[in-house]
mmCIF file of C-alpha atoms in Angstrom:
data_model
loop_
_atom_site.group_PDB
_atom_site.id
_atom_site.type_symbol
_atom_site.label_atom_id
_atom_site.label_comp_id
_atom_site.label_asym_id
_atom_site.label_seq_id
_atom_site.Cartn_x
_atom_site.Cartn_y
_atom_site.Cartn_z
ATOM 1 C CA THR A 1 14.891 -1.281 5.539
ATOM 2 C CA ARG A 2 12.708 -1.245 8.932
ATOM 3 C CA ILE A 3 9.574 -3.211 8.518
ATOM 4 C CA HIS A 4 6.758 -3.542 11.408
ATOM 5 C CA VAL A 5 5.910 -6.884 11.954
ATOM 6 C CA VAL A 6 1.955 -6.539 11.844
ATOM 7 C CA HIS A 7 -0.772 -8.326 10.433
ATOM 8 C CA ILE A 8 -4.095 -6.755 8.944
ATOM 9 C CA PRO A 9 -6.118 -6.843 12.163
ATOM 10 C CA GLU A 10 -3.212 -4.944 13.880
ATOM 11 C CA ILE A 11 -2.789 -2.366 11.267
ATOM 12 C CA ILE A 12 -6.719 -1.743 11.181
ATOM 13 C CA GLU A 13 -6.558 -1.126 14.813
ATOM 14 C CA ILE A 14 -3.852 1.128 14.607
ATOM 15 C CA MET A 15 -5.848 3.078 11.840
ATOM 16 C CA ILE A 16 -8.806 3.289 13.928
ATOM 17 C CA GLN A 17 -6.882 4.815 16.975
ATOM 18 C CA TRP A 18 -5.250 7.470 14.682
ATOM 19 C CA ILE A 19 -8.587 8.532 13.514
ATOM 20 C CA GLU A 20 -10.540 8.403 16.569
ATOM 21 C CA SER A 21 -7.840 10.574 18.024
ATOM 22 C CA LYS A 22 -8.946 13.607 16.204
ATOM 23 C CA ASN A 23 -5.589 15.269 16.002
ATOM 24 C CA LYS A 24 -4.536 16.887 12.791
ATOM 25 C CA LYS A 25 -1.282 15.014 12.243
ATOM 26 C CA CYS A 26 -1.491 13.007 8.822
ATOM 27 C CA HIS A 27 -0.150 9.435 9.635
ATOM 28 C CA GLN A 28 1.621 7.515 6.662
ATOM 29 C CA ILE A 29 1.419 3.935 6.132
ATOM 30 C CA VAL A 30 3.492 2.135 3.549
ATOM 31 C CA ASN A 31 2.155 -1.235 2.505
ATOM 32 C CA THR A 32 4.865 -2.913 0.410
ATOM 33 C CA GLY A 33 6.872 -5.851 -0.154
ATOM 34 C CA MET A 34 10.232 -6.984 -1.954
ATOM 35 C CA HIS A 35 9.707 -4.426 -4.860
ATOM 36 C CA GLY A 36 9.683 -1.391 -2.249
ATOM 37 C CA VAL A 37 12.533 -2.754 -0.209
ATOM 38 C CA MET A 38 14.712 -3.196 -3.304
ATOM 39 C CA GLU A 39 13.796 0.322 -4.510
ATOM 40 C CA ALA A 40 14.614 1.585 -1.179
ATOM 41 C CA HIS A 41 18.169 -0.444 -1.484
ATOM 42 C CA ARG A 42 18.946 1.573 -4.833
ATOM 43 C CA ASP A 43 17.634 4.698 -3.719
ATOM 44 C CA PRO A 44 18.948 6.107 -0.283
ATOM 45 C CA GLU A 45 16.508 8.732 -0.202
ATOM 46 C CA PHE A 46 13.525 6.617 -0.692
ATOM 47 C CA LYS A 47 14.957 4.354 1.894
ATOM 48 C CA SER A 48 15.163 7.264 4.434
ATOM 49 C CA ILE A 49 11.160 7.857 3.539
ATOM 50 C CA LEU A 50 10.285 4.276 4.213
ATOM 51 C CA ASN A 51 12.251 4.406 7.583
ATOM 52 C CA SER A 52 10.498 7.592 8.589
ATOM 53 C CA VAL A 53 6.949 6.307 8.092
ATOM 54 C CA ASP A 54 4.447 5.867 10.785
ATOM 55 C CA LEU A 55 3.650 2.205 9.782
ATOM 56 C CA MET A 56 5.577 0.047 7.131
ATOM 57 C CA ALA A 57 3.228 -2.932 6.505
ATOM 58 C CA PRO A 58 4.809 -5.978 5.278
ATOM 59 C CA ASP A 59 3.423 -7.480 1.811
ATOM 60 C CA GLY A 60 4.639 -10.259 -0.250
ATOM 61 C CA ILE A 61 5.795 -13.890 0.185
ATOM 62 C CA LEU A 62 9.774 -13.046 0.396
ATOM 63 C CA ILE A 63 9.039 -10.539 3.255
ATOM 64 C CA ALA A 64 7.075 -13.031 4.834
ATOM 65 C CA LEU A 65 9.761 -15.792 4.437
ATOM 66 C CA THR A 66 12.443 -13.155 5.527
ATOM 67 C CA SER A 67 10.435 -12.269 8.721
ATOM 68 C CA ARG A 68 10.199 -15.894 9.727
ATOM 69 C CA LEU A 69 14.056 -16.434 9.180
ATOM 70 C CA LYS A 70 14.596 -13.626 11.499
ATOM 71 C CA GLY A 71 12.142 -15.257 13.971
ATOM 72 C CA HIS A 72 9.094 -12.980 13.288
ATOM 73 C CA PRO A 73 6.327 -15.060 11.797
ATOM 74 C CA ILE A 74 4.256 -13.241 9.346
ATOM 75 C CA LYS A 75 1.106 -15.055 7.500
ATOM 76 C CA LYS A 76 1.331 -14.040 3.851
ATOM 77 C CA GLU A 77 -2.660 -14.194 3.496
ATOM 78 C CA ASN A 78 -2.664 -11.464 6.282
ATOM 79 C CA THR A 79 -0.757 -8.827 4.398
ATOM 80 C CA GLY A 80 -1.198 -6.688 1.196
ATOM 81 C CA PRO A 81 -4.117 -5.750 -1.009
ATOM 82 C CA GLY A 82 -6.667 -7.394 1.276
ATOM 83 C CA LEU A 83 -6.046 -4.522 3.635
ATOM 84 C CA MET A 84 -8.469 -2.108 1.641
ATOM 85 C CA TRP A 85 -11.113 -4.581 1.850
ATOM 86 C CA LYS A 86 -10.735 -5.577 5.353
ATOM 87 C CA PHE A 87 -10.692 -2.193 6.752
ATOM 88 C CA SER A 88 -13.614 -1.224 4.727
ATOM 89 C CA GLU A 89 -15.627 -3.590 6.767
ATOM 90 C CA TYR A 90 -14.846 -1.711 10.003
ATOM 91 C CA ALA A 91 -15.177 1.579 8.289
ATOM 92 C CA ASP A 92 -18.628 0.694 6.932
ATOM 93 C CA LYS A 93 -19.842 0.202 10.661
ATOM 94 C CA LYS A 94 -18.061 3.515 11.747
ATOM 95 C CA GLU A 95 -19.284 5.613 8.662
ATOM 96 C CA TYR A 96 -15.836 6.687 7.729
ATOM 97 C CA LYS A 97 -15.014 9.110 5.012
ATOM 98 C CA TYR A 98 -12.847 7.805 2.295
ATOM 99 C CA PHE A 99 -10.998 9.978 -0.446
ATOM 100 C CA LEU A 100 -9.520 8.081 -3.356
ATOM 101 C CA TYR A 101 -6.419 9.351 -5.248
ATOM 102 C CA GLY A 102 -4.842 7.646 -8.114
ATOM 103 C CA ASP A 103 -5.416 5.381 -10.960
ATOM 104 C CA THR A 104 -7.834 5.824 -13.979
ATOM 105 C CA GLU A 105 -11.237 7.447 -14.133
ATOM 106 C CA GLU A 106 -12.640 4.152 -15.182
ATOM 107 C CA THR A 107 -11.026 2.266 -12.156
ATOM 108 C CA LEU A 108 -12.326 5.154 -9.748
ATOM 109 C CA LYS A 109 -15.695 4.644 -11.149
ATOM 110 C CA GLN A 110 -16.007 0.968 -10.705
ATOM 111 C CA LEU A 111 -14.212 1.336 -7.440
ATOM 112 C CA THR A 112 -16.913 3.690 -6.023
ATOM 113 C CA VAL A 113 -19.728 1.434 -7.445
ATOM 114 C CA LYS A 114 -18.187 -1.473 -5.697
ATOM 115 C CA LEU A 115 -17.461 -0.047 -2.330
ATOM 116 C CA THR A 116 -20.689 1.686 -2.406
ATOM 117 C CA GLU A 117 -22.812 -1.718 -3.158
ATOM 118 C CA GLU A 118 -20.697 -3.614 -0.490
ATOM 119 C CA PHE A 119 -20.206 -1.176 2.242
ATOM 120 C CA PRO A 120 -22.906 1.477 2.149
ATOM 121 C CA GLY A 121 -21.968 3.220 5.422
ATOM 122 C CA ILE A 122 -18.651 4.213 4.043
ATOM 123 C CA ARG A 123 -18.954 7.960 2.765
ATOM 124 C CA LEU A 124 -16.860 8.589 -0.327
ATOM 125 C CA VAL A 125 -16.100 12.199 -0.127
ATOM 126 C CA GLY A 126 -13.725 12.484 -3.257
ATOM 127 C CA ALA A 127 -12.069 10.866 -5.869
ATOM 128 C CA HIS A 128 -9.233 12.198 -8.281
ATOM 129 C CA SER A 129 -7.396 10.602 -11.325
ATOM 130 C CA PRO A 130 -4.215 12.360 -11.929
ATOM 131 C CA PRO A 131 -2.758 12.984 -15.438
ATOM 132 C CA PHE A 132 0.008 11.035 -16.660
ATOM 133 C CA ARG A 133 2.600 13.736 -15.840
ATOM 134 C CA SER A 134 3.832 15.688 -13.120
ATOM 135 C CA LEU A 135 1.186 17.977 -11.734
ATOM 136 C CA THR A 136 1.993 21.877 -11.800
ATOM 137 C CA ASP A 137 2.378 23.665 -8.703
ATOM 138 C CA GLU A 138 -1.305 25.218 -9.004
ATOM 139 C CA GLU A 139 -2.774 21.644 -9.609
ATOM 140 C CA ASP A 140 -0.963 20.493 -6.766
ATOM 141 C CA LYS A 141 -2.062 23.163 -4.318
ATOM 142 C CA LEU A 142 -5.666 22.568 -5.745
ATOM 143 C CA LEU A 143 -5.668 18.938 -5.468
ATOM 144 C CA VAL A 144 -4.396 19.210 -1.563
ATOM 145 C CA SER A 145 -7.291 21.831 -0.943
ATOM 146 C CA GLU A 146 -9.664 19.453 -2.432
ATOM 147 C CA ILE A 147 -8.729 16.663 -0.168
ATOM 148 C CA ASN A 148 -8.486 18.903 3.065
ATOM 149 C CA HIS A 149 -12.062 20.332 2.258
ATOM 150 C CA ALA A 150 -13.621 17.045 1.719
ATOM 151 C CA ASN A 151 -12.340 16.169 5.317
ATOM 152 C CA PRO A 152 -11.953 12.432 4.848
ATOM 153 C CA ASP A 153 -10.813 9.758 7.577
ATOM 154 C CA VAL A 154 -8.691 7.985 5.030
ATOM 155 C CA LEU A 155 -6.703 9.103 1.962
ATOM 156 C CA TRP A 156 -6.156 6.011 -0.209
ATOM 157 C CA VAL A 157 -3.497 6.692 -2.799
ATOM 158 C CA ALA A 158 -2.768 4.245 -5.826
ATOM 159 C CA LEU A 159 0.012 5.744 -7.923
ATOM 160 C CA GLY A 160 2.176 2.666 -7.767
ATOM 161 C CA THR A 161 5.441 2.156 -5.549
ATOM 162 C CA PRO A 162 7.597 4.358 -4.897
ATOM 163 C CA LYS A 163 5.639 6.978 -6.419
ATOM 164 C CA GLN A 164 2.610 6.930 -4.107
ATOM 165 C CA ASP A 165 4.783 7.042 -0.997
ATOM 166 C CA ARG A 166 7.041 9.679 -2.106
ATOM 167 C CA TRP A 167 3.936 11.852 -2.982
ATOM 168 C CA ILE A 168 2.301 11.160 0.473
ATOM 169 C CA PHE A 169 5.632 11.764 2.456
ATOM 170 C CA GLU A 170 6.112 14.989 0.354
ATOM 171 C CA HIS A 171 2.337 16.284 1.452
ATOM 172 C CA LEU A 172 2.459 15.144 5.008
ATOM 173 C CA GLU A 173 2.590 18.689 6.537
ATOM 174 C CA ARG A 174 -0.244 19.964 4.257
ATOM 175 C CA LEU A 175 -2.783 17.110 4.561
ATOM 176 C CA GLU A 176 -5.340 17.393 6.910
ATOM 177 C CA VAL A 177 -5.997 13.689 7.130
ATOM 178 C CA PRO A 178 -5.543 11.095 10.200
ATOM 179 C CA VAL A 179 -4.448 8.460 7.746
ATOM 180 C CA ALA A 180 -2.676 8.413 4.244
ATOM 181 C CA ILE A 181 -1.694 4.976 2.797
ATOM 182 C CA GLY A 182 -0.278 3.787 -0.405
ATOM 183 C CA VAL A 183 -2.231 0.722 -1.789
ATOM 184 C CA GLY A 184 -0.724 0.221 -5.420
ATOM 185 C CA ALA A 185 -3.001 -2.052 -7.313
ATOM 186 C CA ALA A 186 -5.691 -2.314 -4.784
ATOM 187 C CA PHE A 187 -7.775 -0.175 -6.416
ATOM 188 C CA LYS A 188 -8.177 -2.428 -9.327
ATOM 189 C CA TYR A 189 -8.421 -5.506 -6.996
ATOM 190 C CA THR A 190 -11.197 -4.099 -4.947
ATOM 191 C CA ALA A 191 -13.118 -2.695 -8.163
ATOM 192 C CA GLY A 192 -12.885 -6.084 -9.566
ATOM 193 C CA ILE A 193 -11.034 -4.997 -12.762
ATOM 194 C CA MET A 194 -8.167 -7.197 -11.976
ATOM 195 C CA ASP A 195 -8.247 -10.826 -10.353
ATOM 196 C CA ARG A 196 -6.267 -11.766 -7.447
ATOM 197 C CA SER A 197 -4.663 -15.078 -7.324
ATOM 198 C CA PRO A 198 -6.989 -17.882 -5.618
ATOM 199 C CA MET A 199 -6.335 -17.893 -1.755
ATOM 200 C CA TRP A 200 -4.959 -21.487 -1.941
ATOM 201 C CA LEU A 201 -2.525 -20.331 -4.340
ATOM 202 C CA SER A 202 -1.571 -17.366 -2.278
ATOM 203 C CA ARG A 203 -1.279 -19.117 0.733
ATOM 204 C CA LEU A 204 1.127 -21.417 -1.044
ATOM 205 C CA GLY A 205 3.301 -18.505 -1.964
ATOM 206 C CA PHE A 206 2.713 -18.149 -5.452
ATOM 207 C CA GLU A 207 0.700 -15.076 -6.071
ATOM 208 C CA TRP A 208 3.690 -13.884 -8.026
ATOM 209 C CA LEU A 209 3.010 -16.593 -10.480
ATOM 210 C CA TRP A 210 -0.442 -15.557 -11.024
ATOM 211 C CA ARG A 211 0.515 -12.011 -11.409
ATOM 212 C CA LEU A 212 3.379 -12.933 -13.943
ATOM 213 C CA ILE A 213 0.732 -14.623 -16.028
ATOM 214 C CA HIS A 214 -1.748 -11.696 -15.821
ATOM 215 C CA GLU A 215 0.580 -8.661 -15.679
ATOM 216 C CA PRO A 216 3.704 -10.044 -17.244
ATOM 217 C CA LYS A 217 4.645 -6.362 -18.408
ATOM 218 C CA ARG A 218 4.364 -5.043 -15.070
ATOM 219 C CA VAL A 219 5.960 -7.390 -12.912
ATOM 220 C CA TRP A 220 8.618 -9.439 -15.052
ATOM 221 C CA ARG A 221 11.207 -7.296 -13.829
ATOM 222 C CA ARG A 222 10.528 -7.654 -10.028
ATOM 223 C CA ILE A 223 10.268 -11.411 -10.587
ATOM 224 C CA PHE A 224 13.370 -12.303 -12.810
ATOM 225 C CA ILE A 225 15.593 -9.243 -11.396
ATOM 226 C CA ASP A 226 14.491 -7.711 -8.163
ATOM 227 C CA ALA A 227 13.564 -11.117 -6.361
ATOM 228 C CA PRO A 228 17.001 -12.917 -7.223
ATOM 229 C CA GLN A 229 18.941 -9.888 -5.901
ATOM 230 C CA PHE A 230 16.724 -9.431 -2.923
ATOM 231 C CA MET A 231 17.329 -13.153 -1.949
ATOM 232 C CA PHE A 232 21.127 -12.837 -2.318
ATOM 233 C CA LEU A 233 21.213 -9.914 -0.094
ATOM 234 C CA VAL A 234 19.037 -11.279 2.621
ATOM 235 C CA ALA A 235 21.136 -14.548 2.460
ATOM 236 C CA MET A 236 24.045 -12.358 2.914
ATOM 237 C CA GLU A 237 22.717 -10.424 5.708
ATOM 238 C CA LEU A 238 21.684 -13.648 7.632
ATOM 239 C CA PHE A 239 25.353 -15.088 7.025
ATOM 240 C CA ARG A 240 26.880 -11.846 8.585
ATOM 241 C CA VAL A 241 24.586 -12.163 11.634
ATOM 242 C CA SER A 242 25.197 -15.725 11.961
ATOM 243 C CA LYS A 243 28.938 -15.271 11.747
ATOM 244 C CA SER A 244 29.044 -12.338 14.338
ATOM 245 C CA SER A 245 27.005 -14.194 16.826
#
């Protein structure tokens, strides 16, 4: 799976370039870590999606460590859910327009309040919480029409990996938005509904432990099944590269 070696400041710069270019192309950003890579490993179709996106931004300690082993240093604290908050600092000055898609009505309400208080320059032009089922064709058409009519600069999608990234990919040709990005739990983090791990713990690479304590049902499989498999596969890949060189 192809991953771009970029930090949050570089991602922000790229997003601003796409927005300011004023063309009609919708650029897709995937912000994922070991979980997304393992989903791609199991599903060739999802792997092809990840390898086709405009920007595959790294997240998580295992991706950071793997990148370092391959000679491309990435700082853990410069990846992940912090992207939405950091970008909003720039969006506030430039008065960019946001459309929020995903999560629950309650989360969207709190997120709207938080963003409005912290970044009054941002224009929130729409928010939509989908039902816990697949949308009908008519509902899907209405949603895309709602997004395009709002004319946002950034479409933030929080449906969870891999659903959010599939959704964006499947709608790329119909979305008239410069940037569409899947952000997973970032809505809850930014809204203050869910606490992120302390920065010192994150820098040590133990954010996964914080999440296991606070969200055991959500992350246990990733930590106890996906992570060991990921580390084994990375070790095998590095061994093959070392043996062939």
